[in-house]
Structures are given as C-alpha cells and as structure tokens.
Amino acid sequence: MMSMKKNIRSSKASDLGSRFSPAAFHAGLDTLRRKYHINLLFYILIAFYVLMVYFISPVERKPNLLIYKLDDVVDRDIIAEFDFPILKNADELKAERDNAEKKVYAVYQQIEEMEENKTRHIRRFFAALRTKSRDSLLRVIGLSADPDSVAPLLTKKNLNMLEENLIQAFSTAYRNGLCRDIKDVTKNAAGEIITIKNSLTREAAVTGLSDEKSLIRSIQKKTDGFVQGDKIRQDFVYQLTMYFIEPNLIFDETQTNLLKEQARNSIPVSRGYVKKGEKIIGKHERIAADIFQKLISHQQMVEKDQGN
C-alpha cells in the first residue's frame, strides 16, 4: 500500500514537471501565437470586405444642375428629385429686409412725471424770486445783465404773468413730447412717425412734437406783452427758459435696434417650394431668372446635405 502511494505521488510529480517544463512552455506559446495570427487575419479580411462593399457599391448622387447658366437652353427635362425651398437671391432678400426695417418706428421713452415736477420747480423758483434771495437766484440762471437793471421788471404782476406763462408752455410741450431737436428725431425715426412709451404706448407724428426751439418761441410769444421789444427783458426771458428747459422724450436706441433686427429676421429666406417629381424646366426651354433661382436653390440644398 505504501509503495502504491509513493508511485502515485511520483506520477503526479512527473506530470507536473512535464507541464511546466521549458519545452511545454514554448509549445504553449507557439499555440497562442498561431491563434493570434489566425484571429488577426480574420479581422483583416472582414475590414477589407467592408471597404470593398463601401467603395464598389453604388452611391446615390444628386445631380449638379448648375452646369447650366442663365439663358442657357437645356437639352433635357429637369425634374425635381426631392422637395426643396426656392431661396430668394441676395438682392431680393436684402431689399425686403431693408423695407421691413424702415417700417419700424423709432422708440422714445417719455418721462411722464416731468410735467408735474417742472411745474413744482417753477413755482418754487418764483416764490423765491419774491423774497430777498432774488439776486442769488438771478445769478443761478446765468443772467448776464446787472440784477439791479432787471429789478423793475420783477413786479408782482410781471412775476405772476411769467410764472403762469412758463408753466402753461412747458405743460403743453411735455404733453406733446419735448425733445432736444426735432431734426434728430426725424433722423432717428427715418420717417414721420415714432413710438412713444410710458404707462401707455402710442404712436405720434414727429411734426406734432415739441423741441427746445419751438418751446422758446412759444414762451417768447406768450411774453410779448411783458418784453415789449426790450433787449434786457428778452435776454431775461430767454435765460429763464433755458434754465428750466429739459426734454421728457429720450431716444431708446437699444429697443429701436432690437425691433429693427426682429423685423429683418421676420422676412423668410424662401418664396415657395418645389415638390419632388415637379418639372423645373422642359427640354429645349430657355433658363429664365426665376428658373435659374430654382437651380441655385437646388444646388444649395445638395451642398447642405453633403456637408451634413
């Protein structure tokens, strides 16, 4: 029994020794190499087959219709092989966008509280003029004449008349919309209408607005009875008006440009469609401008598909 166990152990040791011998190791390595080369060859053949199928199989190619030029006579019927939009040419699209932009009214923000604030300001100023601080106030408005020379003009009656005339003129101007210069509004508006925004949005004619020059003229007209052609009095009224003058219409360039851009972008780039199977032009027919634009549109769609 003992000898049998020894023989078994000896046999197992011999088998293990033969398995991990250098010869067995090299034989196993050769087997792995052969399997690797076989697998590599298999994958190379598959890749070659895929490439052959890709290059040999027919590829659908859309025709280039721009081999024809404007006024050419075609030698065959040209039928649309797919749906595509008829794109506008560059000049046509620009003209339509420019026209859409011109229809946008310039936007002006109107400061609604300006009328009330200005009335309050004028009343406070004239109340102070009736006190001993008159000389300092006259210097504030930039009166060029000696204050003593205008003192006889500042009677209670004259001050009351000036105060009411100024308030009335400014109130009217602010309700119309008072700007610095009507020429600037006309330039910004590129037309005769603007959009005025405050608590309510409204459209107004540029000719119905007031500007600094028209307000000055209005005040001068209202104070003719007080001025009576006197140079000192004219200067006083003018300097007084310039001290209070302040527009309540402010050009909103950002909003105006945004509306113009939206108007331009609202114009479609195409004008109609060509359907698949539709005849674009018949054999022996001449390519007119509208047909040529269809051919251009077709080619642009082809190039767009190829780019994708």
PDB file of C-alpha atoms in Angstrom:
ATOM      1  CA  MET A   1       0.000   0.000   0.000  1.00  0.00           C
ATOM      2  CA  MET A   2       2.790   2.354   0.914  1.00  0.00           C
ATOM      3  CA  SER A   3       4.616   1.662  -2.334  1.00  0.00           C
ATOM      4  CA  MET A   4       1.427   2.318  -4.310  1.00  0.00           C
ATOM      5  CA  LYS A   5       1.007   5.742  -2.688  1.00  0.00           C
ATOM      6  CA  LYS A   6       4.599   6.537  -3.460  1.00  0.00           C
ATOM      7  CA  ASN A   7       4.094   5.554  -7.078  1.00  0.00           C
ATOM      8  CA  ILE A   8       1.019   7.852  -7.347  1.00  0.00           C
ATOM      9  CA  ARG A   9       2.909  10.754  -5.827  1.00  0.00           C
ATOM     10  CA  SER A  10       5.787  10.080  -8.147  1.00  0.00           C
ATOM     11  CA  SER A  11       3.449  10.003 -11.167  1.00  0.00           C
ATOM     12  CA  LYS A  12       1.778  13.308 -10.179  1.00  0.00           C
ATOM     13  CA  ALA A  13       5.110  14.982  -9.660  1.00  0.00           C
ATOM     14  CA  SER A  14       6.247  13.688 -13.045  1.00  0.00           C
ATOM     15  CA  ASP A  15       3.095  15.095 -14.719  1.00  0.00           C
ATOM     16  CA  LEU A  16       3.548  18.488 -13.050  1.00  0.00           C
ATOM     17  CA  GLY A  17       7.137  18.560 -14.049  1.00  0.00           C
ATOM     18  CA  SER A  18       6.317  17.785 -17.666  1.00  0.00           C
ATOM     19  CA  ARG A  19       3.623  20.506 -17.745  1.00  0.00           C
ATOM     20  CA  PHE A  20       5.896  23.264 -16.506  1.00  0.00           C
ATOM     21  CA  SER A  21       8.967  22.169 -18.333  1.00  0.00           C
ATOM     22  CA  PRO A  22      10.645  24.661 -20.784  1.00  0.00           C
ATOM     23  CA  ALA A  23       9.570  22.520 -23.741  1.00  0.00           C
ATOM     24  CA  ALA A  24       5.920  22.556 -22.672  1.00  0.00           C
ATOM     25  CA  PHE A  25       6.056  26.340 -22.093  1.00  0.00           C
ATOM     26  CA  HIS A  26       7.427  27.035 -25.581  1.00  0.00           C
ATOM     27  CA  ALA A  27       4.862  24.692 -27.143  1.00  0.00           C
ATOM     28  CA  GLY A  28       2.018  26.563 -25.430  1.00  0.00           C
ATOM     29  CA  LEU A  29       3.457  29.898 -26.524  1.00  0.00           C
ATOM     30  CA  ASP A  30       3.597  28.721 -30.142  1.00  0.00           C
ATOM     31  CA  THR A  31      -0.057  27.702 -29.929  1.00  0.00           C
ATOM     32  CA  LEU A  32      -1.052  31.149 -28.669  1.00  0.00           C
ATOM     33  CA  ARG A  33       0.901  32.820 -31.474  1.00  0.00           C
ATOM     34  CA  ARG A  34      -0.848  30.728 -34.092  1.00  0.00           C
ATOM     35  CA  LYS A  35      -4.273  31.610 -32.654  1.00  0.00           C
ATOM     36  CA  TYR A  36      -3.354  35.335 -32.570  1.00  0.00           C
ATOM     37  CA  HIS A  37      -2.233  35.316 -36.219  1.00  0.00           C
ATOM     38  CA  ILE A  38      -5.368  33.460 -37.287  1.00  0.00           C
ATOM     39  CA  ASN A  39      -7.618  35.965 -35.471  1.00  0.00           C
ATOM     40  CA  LEU A  40      -5.674  38.922 -36.878  1.00  0.00           C
ATOM     41  CA  LEU A  41      -6.012  37.563 -40.383  1.00  0.00           C
ATOM     42  CA  PHE A  42      -9.736  37.072 -39.827  1.00  0.00           C
ATOM     43  CA  TYR A  43     -10.260  40.704 -38.780  1.00  0.00           C
ATOM     44  CA  ILE A  44      -8.155  41.991 -41.670  1.00  0.00           C
ATOM     45  CA  LEU A  45     -10.321  40.081 -44.112  1.00  0.00           C
ATOM     46  CA  ILE A  46     -13.500  41.494 -42.572  1.00  0.00           C
ATOM     47  CA  ALA A  47     -12.153  45.064 -42.780  1.00  0.00           C
ATOM     48  CA  PHE A  48     -11.124  44.514 -46.388  1.00  0.00           C
ATOM     49  CA  TYR A  49     -14.586  43.202 -47.234  1.00  0.00           C
ATOM     50  CA  VAL A  50     -16.297  46.224 -45.627  1.00  0.00           C
ATOM     51  CA  LEU A  51     -14.082  48.639 -47.551  1.00  0.00           C
ATOM     52  CA  MET A  52     -14.746  46.797 -50.809  1.00  0.00           C
ATOM     53  CA  VAL A  53     -18.512  46.969 -50.239  1.00  0.00           C
ATOM     54  CA  TYR A  54     -18.286  50.696 -49.412  1.00  0.00           C
ATOM     55  CA  PHE A  55     -16.288  51.681 -52.479  1.00  0.00           C
ATOM     56  CA  ILE A  56     -17.816  49.287 -55.000  1.00  0.00           C
ATOM     57  CA  SER A  57     -21.495  49.635 -54.072  1.00  0.00           C
ATOM     58  CA  PRO A  58     -23.342  52.432 -55.979  1.00  0.00           C
ATOM     59  CA  VAL A  59     -23.779  55.704 -54.075  1.00  0.00           C
ATOM     60  CA  GLU A  60     -26.817  57.882 -54.667  1.00  0.00           C
ATOM     61  CA  ARG A  61     -25.523  61.162 -56.062  1.00  0.00           C
ATOM     62  CA  LYS A  62     -27.764  64.179 -56.586  1.00  0.00           C
ATOM     63  CA  PRO A  63     -27.185  65.939 -59.890  1.00  0.00           C
ATOM     64  CA  ASN A  64     -25.441  69.293 -60.106  1.00  0.00           C
ATOM     65  CA  LEU A  65     -27.907  71.463 -62.005  1.00  0.00           C
ATOM     66  CA  LEU A  66     -25.576  74.459 -62.056  1.00  0.00           C
ATOM     67  CA  ILE A  67     -23.862  73.088 -65.114  1.00  0.00           C
ATOM     68  CA  TYR A  68     -26.489  75.284 -66.766  1.00  0.00           C
ATOM     69  CA  LYS A  69     -26.266  79.067 -66.752  1.00  0.00           C
ATOM     70  CA  LEU A  70     -28.803  81.848 -67.036  1.00  0.00           C
ATOM     71  CA  ASP A  71     -30.311  81.970 -70.563  1.00  0.00           C
ATOM     72  CA  ASP A  72     -28.966  78.505 -71.460  1.00  0.00           C
ATOM     73  CA  VAL A  73     -31.271  76.188 -73.395  1.00  0.00           C
ATOM     74  CA  VAL A  74     -31.460  72.803 -71.660  1.00  0.00           C
ATOM     75  CA  ASP A  75     -31.115  69.540 -73.555  1.00  0.00           C
ATOM     76  CA  ARG A  76     -33.431  67.506 -71.313  1.00  0.00           C
ATOM     77  CA  ASP A  77     -36.362  67.735 -68.971  1.00  0.00           C
ATOM     78  CA  ILE A  78     -35.226  68.578 -65.445  1.00  0.00           C
ATOM     79  CA  ILE A  79     -37.416  67.006 -62.792  1.00  0.00           C
ATOM     80  CA  ALA A  80     -37.034  67.674 -59.059  1.00  0.00           C
ATOM     81  CA  GLU A  81     -35.733  64.559 -57.307  1.00  0.00           C
ATOM     82  CA  PHE A  82     -36.571  65.882 -53.836  1.00  0.00           C
ATOM     83  CA  ASP A  83     -38.505  68.692 -52.155  1.00  0.00           C
ATOM     84  CA  PHE A  84     -36.625  71.958 -51.719  1.00  0.00           C
ATOM     85  CA  PRO A  85     -37.430  75.634 -50.975  1.00  0.00           C
ATOM     86  CA  ILE A  86     -36.936  78.324 -53.608  1.00  0.00           C
ATOM     87  CA  LEU A  87     -34.438  80.660 -51.965  1.00  0.00           C
ATOM     88  CA  LYS A  88     -34.530  84.383 -52.610  1.00  0.00           C
ATOM     89  CA  ASN A  89     -31.456  85.869 -54.210  1.00  0.00           C
ATOM     90  CA  ALA A  90     -29.230  88.137 -52.124  1.00  0.00           C
ATOM     91  CA  ASP A  91     -30.501  91.407 -53.611  1.00  0.00           C
ATOM     92  CA  GLU A  92     -34.138  90.421 -53.245  1.00  0.00           C
ATOM     93  CA  LEU A  93     -33.694  89.326 -49.629  1.00  0.00           C
ATOM     94  CA  LYS A  94     -31.765  92.496 -48.712  1.00  0.00           C
ATOM     95  CA  ALA A  95     -34.402  94.740 -50.307  1.00  0.00           C
ATOM     96  CA  GLU A  96     -37.220  93.032 -48.395  1.00  0.00           C
ATOM     97  CA  ARG A  97     -35.315  93.204 -45.100  1.00  0.00           C
ATOM     98  CA  ASP A  98     -34.440  96.866 -45.626  1.00  0.00           C
ATOM     99  CA  ASN A  99     -38.093  97.629 -46.352  1.00  0.00           C
ATOM    100  CA  ALA A 100     -39.192  95.782 -43.202  1.00  0.00           C
ATOM    101  CA  GLU A 101     -36.666  97.749 -41.137  1.00  0.00           C
ATOM    102  CA  LYS A 102     -37.959 101.059 -42.494  1.00  0.00           C
ATOM    103  CA  LYS A 103     -41.432 100.220 -41.211  1.00  0.00           C
ATOM    104  CA  VAL A 104     -40.151 100.077 -37.629  1.00  0.00           C
ATOM    105  CA  TYR A 105     -40.855 103.284 -35.718  1.00  0.00           C
ATOM    106  CA  ALA A 106     -38.104 104.718 -33.529  1.00  0.00           C
ATOM    107  CA  VAL A 107     -38.889 104.197 -29.842  1.00  0.00           C
ATOM    108  CA  TYR A 108     -38.829 107.135 -27.429  1.00  0.00           C
ATOM    109  CA  GLN A 109     -39.332 106.826 -23.694  1.00  0.00           C
ATOM    110  CA  GLN A 110     -41.487 109.616 -22.256  1.00  0.00           C
ATOM    111  CA  ILE A 111     -40.873 110.709 -18.669  1.00  0.00           C
ATOM    112  CA  GLU A 112     -44.465 111.226 -17.538  1.00  0.00           C
ATOM    113  CA  GLU A 113     -43.684 112.829 -14.171  1.00  0.00           C
ATOM    114  CA  MET A 114     -41.622 115.561 -15.851  1.00  0.00           C
ATOM    115  CA  GLU A 115     -44.625 117.894 -16.293  1.00  0.00           C
ATOM    116  CA  GLU A 116     -45.610 117.739 -12.639  1.00  0.00           C
ATOM    117  CA  ASN A 117     -42.001 118.053 -11.442  1.00  0.00           C
ATOM    118  CA  LYS A 118     -41.325 121.030 -13.706  1.00  0.00           C
ATOM    119  CA  THR A 119     -44.463 122.845 -12.562  1.00  0.00           C
ATOM    120  CA  ARG A 120     -43.391 122.352  -8.948  1.00  0.00           C
ATOM    121  CA  HIS A 121     -39.872 123.560  -9.777  1.00  0.00           C
ATOM    122  CA  ILE A 122     -41.114 126.747 -11.495  1.00  0.00           C
ATOM    123  CA  ARG A 123     -43.461 127.603  -8.630  1.00  0.00           C
ATOM    124  CA  ARG A 124     -40.704 127.161  -6.031  1.00  0.00           C
ATOM    125  CA  PHE A 125     -38.341 129.307  -8.088  1.00  0.00           C
ATOM    126  CA  PHE A 126     -40.810 132.180  -8.467  1.00  0.00           C
ATOM    127  CA  ALA A 127     -41.735 132.007  -4.786  1.00  0.00           C
ATOM    128  CA  ALA A 128     -38.053 132.509  -4.013  1.00  0.00           C
ATOM    129  CA  LEU A 129     -37.831 135.382  -6.533  1.00  0.00           C
ATOM    130  CA  ARG A 130     -40.387 137.249  -4.452  1.00  0.00           C
ATOM    131  CA  THR A 131     -38.035 137.134  -1.456  1.00  0.00           C
ATOM    132  CA  LYS A 132     -34.704 138.769  -0.652  1.00  0.00           C
ATOM    133  CA  SER A 133     -32.783 135.839  -2.272  1.00  0.00           C
ATOM    134  CA  ARG A 134     -33.659 137.269  -5.697  1.00  0.00           C
ATOM    135  CA  ASP A 135     -30.112 138.354  -6.619  1.00  0.00           C
ATOM    136  CA  SER A 136     -28.556 134.958  -5.966  1.00  0.00           C
ATOM    137  CA  LEU A 137     -31.300 133.234  -7.988  1.00  0.00           C
ATOM    138  CA  LEU A 138     -30.730 135.548 -10.932  1.00  0.00           C
ATOM    139  CA  ARG A 139     -27.048 134.622 -10.862  1.00  0.00           C
ATOM    140  CA  VAL A 140     -28.033 130.932 -10.822  1.00  0.00           C
ATOM    141  CA  ILE A 141     -29.913 131.259 -14.108  1.00  0.00           C
ATOM    142  CA  GLY A 142     -26.900 132.984 -15.668  1.00  0.00           C
ATOM    143  CA  LEU A 143     -28.409 136.414 -16.089  1.00  0.00           C
ATOM    144  CA  SER A 144     -25.854 138.497 -17.948  1.00  0.00           C
ATOM    145  CA  ALA A 145     -27.351 141.865 -17.043  1.00  0.00           C
ATOM    146  CA  ASP A 146     -26.914 143.594 -13.717  1.00  0.00           C
ATOM    147  CA  PRO A 147     -29.653 142.319 -11.346  1.00  0.00           C
ATOM    148  CA  ASP A 148     -30.480 145.891 -10.457  1.00  0.00           C
ATOM    149  CA  SER A 149     -31.287 146.600 -14.109  1.00  0.00           C
ATOM    150  CA  VAL A 150     -33.987 143.941 -14.170  1.00  0.00           C
ATOM    151  CA  ALA A 151     -35.370 144.640 -10.707  1.00  0.00           C
ATOM    152  CA  PRO A 152     -38.103 146.974 -12.069  1.00  0.00           C
ATOM    153  CA  LEU A 153     -39.267 144.107 -14.293  1.00  0.00           C
ATOM    154  CA  LEU A 154     -39.828 141.780 -11.371  1.00  0.00           C
ATOM    155  CA  THR A 155     -43.004 143.321 -10.030  1.00  0.00           C
ATOM    156  CA  LYS A 156     -45.633 141.060  -8.564  1.00  0.00           C
ATOM    157  CA  LYS A 157     -47.756 141.395 -11.681  1.00  0.00           C
ATOM    158  CA  ASN A 158     -44.899 140.600 -14.069  1.00  0.00           C
ATOM    159  CA  LEU A 159     -43.702 137.663 -11.970  1.00  0.00           C
ATOM    160  CA  ASN A 160     -47.192 136.175 -11.838  1.00  0.00           C
ATOM    161  CA  MET A 161     -47.554 136.552 -15.591  1.00  0.00           C
ATOM    162  CA  LEU A 162     -44.145 134.981 -16.278  1.00  0.00           C
ATOM    163  CA  GLU A 163     -44.795 132.106 -13.886  1.00  0.00           C
ATOM    164  CA  GLU A 164     -48.130 131.142 -15.437  1.00  0.00           C
ATOM    165  CA  ASN A 165     -46.858 131.545 -18.999  1.00  0.00           C
ATOM    166  CA  LEU A 166     -43.859 129.300 -18.328  1.00  0.00           C
ATOM    167  CA  ILE A 167     -45.973 126.623 -16.642  1.00  0.00           C
ATOM    168  CA  GLN A 168     -48.531 126.661 -19.459  1.00  0.00           C
ATOM    169  CA  ALA A 169     -45.857 126.472 -22.201  1.00  0.00           C
ATOM    170  CA  PHE A 170     -43.913 123.681 -20.510  1.00  0.00           C
ATOM    171  CA  SER A 171     -47.066 121.669 -19.773  1.00  0.00           C
ATOM    172  CA  THR A 172     -48.151 121.828 -23.414  1.00  0.00           C
ATOM    173  CA  ALA A 173     -44.680 120.844 -24.621  1.00  0.00           C
ATOM    174  CA  TYR A 174     -44.425 117.917 -22.200  1.00  0.00           C
ATOM    175  CA  ARG A 175     -47.820 116.568 -23.241  1.00  0.00           C
ATOM    176  CA  ASN A 176     -46.813 116.740 -26.885  1.00  0.00           C
ATOM    177  CA  GLY A 177     -43.416 115.272 -26.065  1.00  0.00           C
ATOM    178  CA  LEU A 178     -40.433 117.586 -25.667  1.00  0.00           C
ATOM    179  CA  CYS A 179     -37.161 116.657 -27.385  1.00  0.00           C
ATOM    180  CA  ARG A 180     -33.876 118.498 -27.829  1.00  0.00           C
ATOM    181  CA  ASP A 181     -34.064 118.917 -31.589  1.00  0.00           C
ATOM    182  CA  ILE A 182     -36.810 117.770 -33.948  1.00  0.00           C
ATOM    183  CA  LYS A 183     -34.170 117.152 -36.646  1.00  0.00           C
ATOM    184  CA  ASP A 184     -32.558 114.447 -34.522  1.00  0.00           C
ATOM    185  CA  VAL A 185     -35.926 112.746 -34.028  1.00  0.00           C
ATOM    186  CA  THR A 186     -36.590 112.821 -37.770  1.00  0.00           C
ATOM    187  CA  LYS A 187     -33.167 111.291 -38.399  1.00  0.00           C
ATOM    188  CA  ASN A 188     -33.678 108.530 -35.820  1.00  0.00           C
ATOM    189  CA  ALA A 189     -37.224 107.839 -36.966  1.00  0.00           C
ATOM    190  CA  ALA A 190     -36.283 107.616 -40.668  1.00  0.00           C
ATOM    191  CA  GLY A 191     -39.876 108.622 -41.251  1.00  0.00           C
ATOM    192  CA  GLU A 192     -42.715 110.735 -39.885  1.00  0.00           C
ATOM    193  CA  ILE A 193     -43.917 108.515 -37.015  1.00  0.00           C
ATOM    194  CA  ILE A 194     -42.341 107.460 -33.713  1.00  0.00           C
ATOM    195  CA  THR A 195     -43.447 105.152 -30.915  1.00  0.00           C
ATOM    196  CA  ILE A 196     -43.742 106.844 -27.522  1.00  0.00           C
ATOM    197  CA  LYS A 197     -43.600 104.587 -24.482  1.00  0.00           C
ATOM    198  CA  ASN A 198     -44.722 105.488 -20.979  1.00  0.00           C
ATOM    199  CA  SER A 199     -47.518 103.887 -18.963  1.00  0.00           C
ATOM    200  CA  LEU A 200     -49.253 103.568 -22.351  1.00  0.00           C
ATOM    201  CA  THR A 201     -47.614 103.023 -25.723  1.00  0.00           C
ATOM    202  CA  ARG A 202     -48.748 105.268 -28.545  1.00  0.00           C
ATOM    203  CA  GLU A 203     -47.661 106.359 -31.989  1.00  0.00           C
ATOM    204  CA  ALA A 204     -47.095 110.034 -32.645  1.00  0.00           C
ATOM    205  CA  ALA A 205     -46.308 112.179 -35.659  1.00  0.00           C
ATOM    206  CA  VAL A 206     -42.900 113.827 -35.491  1.00  0.00           C
ATOM    207  CA  THR A 207     -44.476 117.103 -36.613  1.00  0.00           C
ATOM    208  CA  GLY A 208     -46.680 117.058 -33.506  1.00  0.00           C
ATOM    209  CA  LEU A 209     -43.732 117.023 -31.096  1.00  0.00           C
ATOM    210  CA  SER A 210     -42.114 119.987 -29.384  1.00  0.00           C
ATOM    211  CA  ASP A 211     -38.414 120.740 -29.226  1.00  0.00           C
ATOM    212  CA  GLU A 212     -36.342 123.352 -27.438  1.00  0.00           C
ATOM    213  CA  LYS A 213     -36.573 125.888 -30.272  1.00  0.00           C
ATOM    214  CA  SER A 214     -40.347 125.617 -30.601  1.00  0.00           C
ATOM    215  CA  LEU A 215     -40.747 125.888 -26.810  1.00  0.00           C
ATOM    216  CA  ILE A 216     -38.593 129.027 -26.694  1.00  0.00           C
ATOM    217  CA  ARG A 217     -40.660 130.562 -29.499  1.00  0.00           C
ATOM    218  CA  SER A 218     -43.875 129.677 -27.684  1.00  0.00           C
ATOM    219  CA  ILE A 219     -42.690 131.338 -24.471  1.00  0.00           C
ATOM    220  CA  GLN A 220     -41.463 134.406 -26.333  1.00  0.00           C
ATOM    221  CA  LYS A 221     -44.871 134.745 -27.980  1.00  0.00           C
ATOM    222  CA  LYS A 222     -46.667 134.406 -24.638  1.00  0.00           C
ATOM    223  CA  THR A 223     -44.452 137.052 -23.019  1.00  0.00           C
ATOM    224  CA  ASP A 224     -44.609 139.657 -25.786  1.00  0.00           C
ATOM    225  CA  GLY A 225     -46.705 141.885 -23.574  1.00  0.00           C
ATOM    226  CA  PHE A 226     -44.056 141.751 -20.880  1.00  0.00           C
ATOM    227  CA  VAL A 227     -40.978 142.075 -23.108  1.00  0.00           C
ATOM    228  CA  GLN A 228     -42.249 144.819 -25.445  1.00  0.00           C
ATOM    229  CA  GLY A 229     -39.108 144.602 -27.573  1.00  0.00           C
ATOM    230  CA  ASP A 230     -36.776 145.429 -24.688  1.00  0.00           C
ATOM    231  CA  LYS A 231     -33.375 143.694 -25.083  1.00  0.00           C
ATOM    232  CA  ILE A 232     -32.808 143.219 -21.352  1.00  0.00           C
ATOM    233  CA  ARG A 233     -36.264 141.707 -20.941  1.00  0.00           C
ATOM    234  CA  GLN A 234     -35.742 139.431 -23.962  1.00  0.00           C
ATOM    235  CA  ASP A 235     -32.491 138.118 -22.508  1.00  0.00           C
ATOM    236  CA  PHE A 236     -34.103 137.616 -19.130  1.00  0.00           C
ATOM    237  CA  VAL A 237     -36.977 135.530 -20.532  1.00  0.00           C
ATOM    238  CA  TYR A 238     -34.599 133.537 -22.730  1.00  0.00           C
ATOM    239  CA  GLN A 239     -32.187 132.739 -19.878  1.00  0.00           C
ATOM    240  CA  LEU A 240     -35.086 131.892 -17.606  1.00  0.00           C
ATOM    241  CA  THR A 241     -36.483 129.487 -20.203  1.00  0.00           C
ATOM    242  CA  MET A 242     -33.081 127.830 -20.771  1.00  0.00           C
ATOM    243  CA  TYR A 243     -32.694 127.361 -17.018  1.00  0.00           C
ATOM    244  CA  PHE A 244     -35.892 125.308 -16.817  1.00  0.00           C
ATOM    245  CA  ILE A 245     -35.789 123.567 -20.177  1.00  0.00           C
ATOM    246  CA  GLU A 246     -35.400 119.785 -20.011  1.00  0.00           C
ATOM    247  CA  PRO A 247     -36.691 117.229 -22.534  1.00  0.00           C
ATOM    248  CA  ASN A 248     -39.030 114.443 -21.471  1.00  0.00           C
ATOM    249  CA  LEU A 249     -38.551 112.364 -24.639  1.00  0.00           C
ATOM    250  CA  ILE A 250     -35.462 110.126 -24.617  1.00  0.00           C
ATOM    251  CA  PHE A 251     -34.478 108.079 -27.659  1.00  0.00           C
ATOM    252  CA  ASP A 252     -34.376 104.355 -26.788  1.00  0.00           C
ATOM    253  CA  GLU A 253     -31.728 103.234 -29.247  1.00  0.00           C
ATOM    254  CA  THR A 254     -31.407  99.718 -27.800  1.00  0.00           C
ATOM    255  CA  GLN A 255     -35.128  98.946 -28.113  1.00  0.00           C
ATOM    256  CA  THR A 256     -35.301 100.528 -31.561  1.00  0.00           C
ATOM    257  CA  ASN A 257     -32.395  98.452 -32.869  1.00  0.00           C
ATOM    258  CA  LEU A 258     -33.895  95.301 -31.344  1.00  0.00           C
ATOM    259  CA  LEU A 259     -37.203  95.890 -33.140  1.00  0.00           C
ATOM    260  CA  LYS A 260     -35.381  96.551 -36.407  1.00  0.00           C
ATOM    261  CA  GLU A 261     -33.409  93.319 -36.070  1.00  0.00           C
ATOM    262  CA  GLN A 262     -36.597  91.382 -35.333  1.00  0.00           C
ATOM    263  CA  ALA A 263     -38.232  92.926 -38.411  1.00  0.00           C
ATOM    264  CA  ARG A 264     -35.299  91.910 -40.617  1.00  0.00           C
ATOM    265  CA  ASN A 265     -35.260  88.370 -39.229  1.00  0.00           C
ATOM    266  CA  SER A 266     -39.010  88.012 -39.788  1.00  0.00           C
ATOM    267  CA  ILE A 267     -38.518  88.058 -43.556  1.00  0.00           C
ATOM    268  CA  PRO A 268     -38.436  84.455 -44.885  1.00  0.00           C
ATOM    269  CA  VAL A 269     -35.396  83.480 -46.936  1.00  0.00           C
ATOM    270  CA  SER A 270     -37.505  81.456 -49.381  1.00  0.00           C
ATOM    271  CA  ARG A 271     -40.564  82.109 -51.542  1.00  0.00           C
ATOM    272  CA  GLY A 272     -42.344  78.843 -52.193  1.00  0.00           C
ATOM    273  CA  TYR A 273     -41.262  75.233 -52.709  1.00  0.00           C
ATOM    274  CA  VAL A 274     -40.512  72.814 -55.479  1.00  0.00           C
ATOM    275  CA  LYS A 275     -42.017  69.381 -54.835  1.00  0.00           C
ATOM    276  CA  LYS A 276     -40.415  66.068 -55.686  1.00  0.00           C
ATOM    277  CA  GLY A 277     -41.437  64.986 -59.200  1.00  0.00           C
ATOM    278  CA  GLU A 278     -42.272  68.551 -60.275  1.00  0.00           C
ATOM    279  CA  LYS A 279     -40.853  69.652 -63.619  1.00  0.00           C
ATOM    280  CA  ILE A 280     -38.437  72.537 -63.151  1.00  0.00           C
ATOM    281  CA  ILE A 281     -37.883  73.134 -66.864  1.00  0.00           C
ATOM    282  CA  GLY A 282     -38.569  71.232 -70.052  1.00  0.00           C
ATOM    283  CA  LYS A 283     -36.259  70.134 -72.811  1.00  0.00           C
ATOM    284  CA  HIS A 284     -35.274  72.895 -75.284  1.00  0.00           C
ATOM    285  CA  GLU A 285     -36.582  75.602 -72.937  1.00  0.00           C
ATOM    286  CA  ARG A 286     -34.520  78.662 -72.014  1.00  0.00           C
ATOM    287  CA  ILE A 287     -33.471  79.214 -68.388  1.00  0.00           C
ATOM    288  CA  ALA A 288     -35.116  82.450 -67.244  1.00  0.00           C
ATOM    289  CA  ALA A 289     -34.192  84.237 -63.995  1.00  0.00           C
ATOM    290  CA  ASP A 290     -36.886  82.522 -61.887  1.00  0.00           C
ATOM    291  CA  ILE A 291     -35.904  79.067 -63.186  1.00  0.00           C
ATOM    292  CA  PHE A 292     -32.230  79.800 -62.596  1.00  0.00           C
ATOM    293  CA  GLN A 293     -33.014  80.685 -58.970  1.00  0.00           C
ATOM    294  CA  LYS A 294     -34.656  77.282 -58.587  1.00  0.00           C
ATOM    295  CA  LEU A 295     -31.476  75.617 -59.895  1.00  0.00           C
ATOM    296  CA  ILE A 296     -29.382  77.636 -57.447  1.00  0.00           C
ATOM    297  CA  SER A 297     -31.710  76.668 -54.597  1.00  0.00           C
ATOM    298  CA  HIS A 298     -31.455  73.004 -55.629  1.00  0.00           C
ATOM    299  CA  GLN A 299     -27.662  73.110 -55.594  1.00  0.00           C
ATOM    300  CA  GLN A 300     -27.512  74.831 -52.208  1.00  0.00           C
ATOM    301  CA  MET A 301     -29.681  72.106 -50.709  1.00  0.00           C
ATOM    302  CA  VAL A 302     -27.397  69.454 -52.266  1.00  0.00           C
ATOM    303  CA  GLU A 303     -24.303  71.086 -50.778  1.00  0.00           C
ATOM    304  CA  LYS A 304     -26.021  71.436 -47.407  1.00  0.00           C
ATOM    305  CA  ASP A 305     -26.885  67.700 -47.378  1.00  0.00           C
ATOM    306  CA  GLN A 306     -23.354  66.760 -48.361  1.00  0.00           C
ATOM    307  CA  GLY A 307     -21.966  68.978 -45.626  1.00  0.00           C
ATOM    308  CA  ASN A 308     -24.099  67.173 -43.067  1.00  0.00           C
TER     309      ASN A 308
END
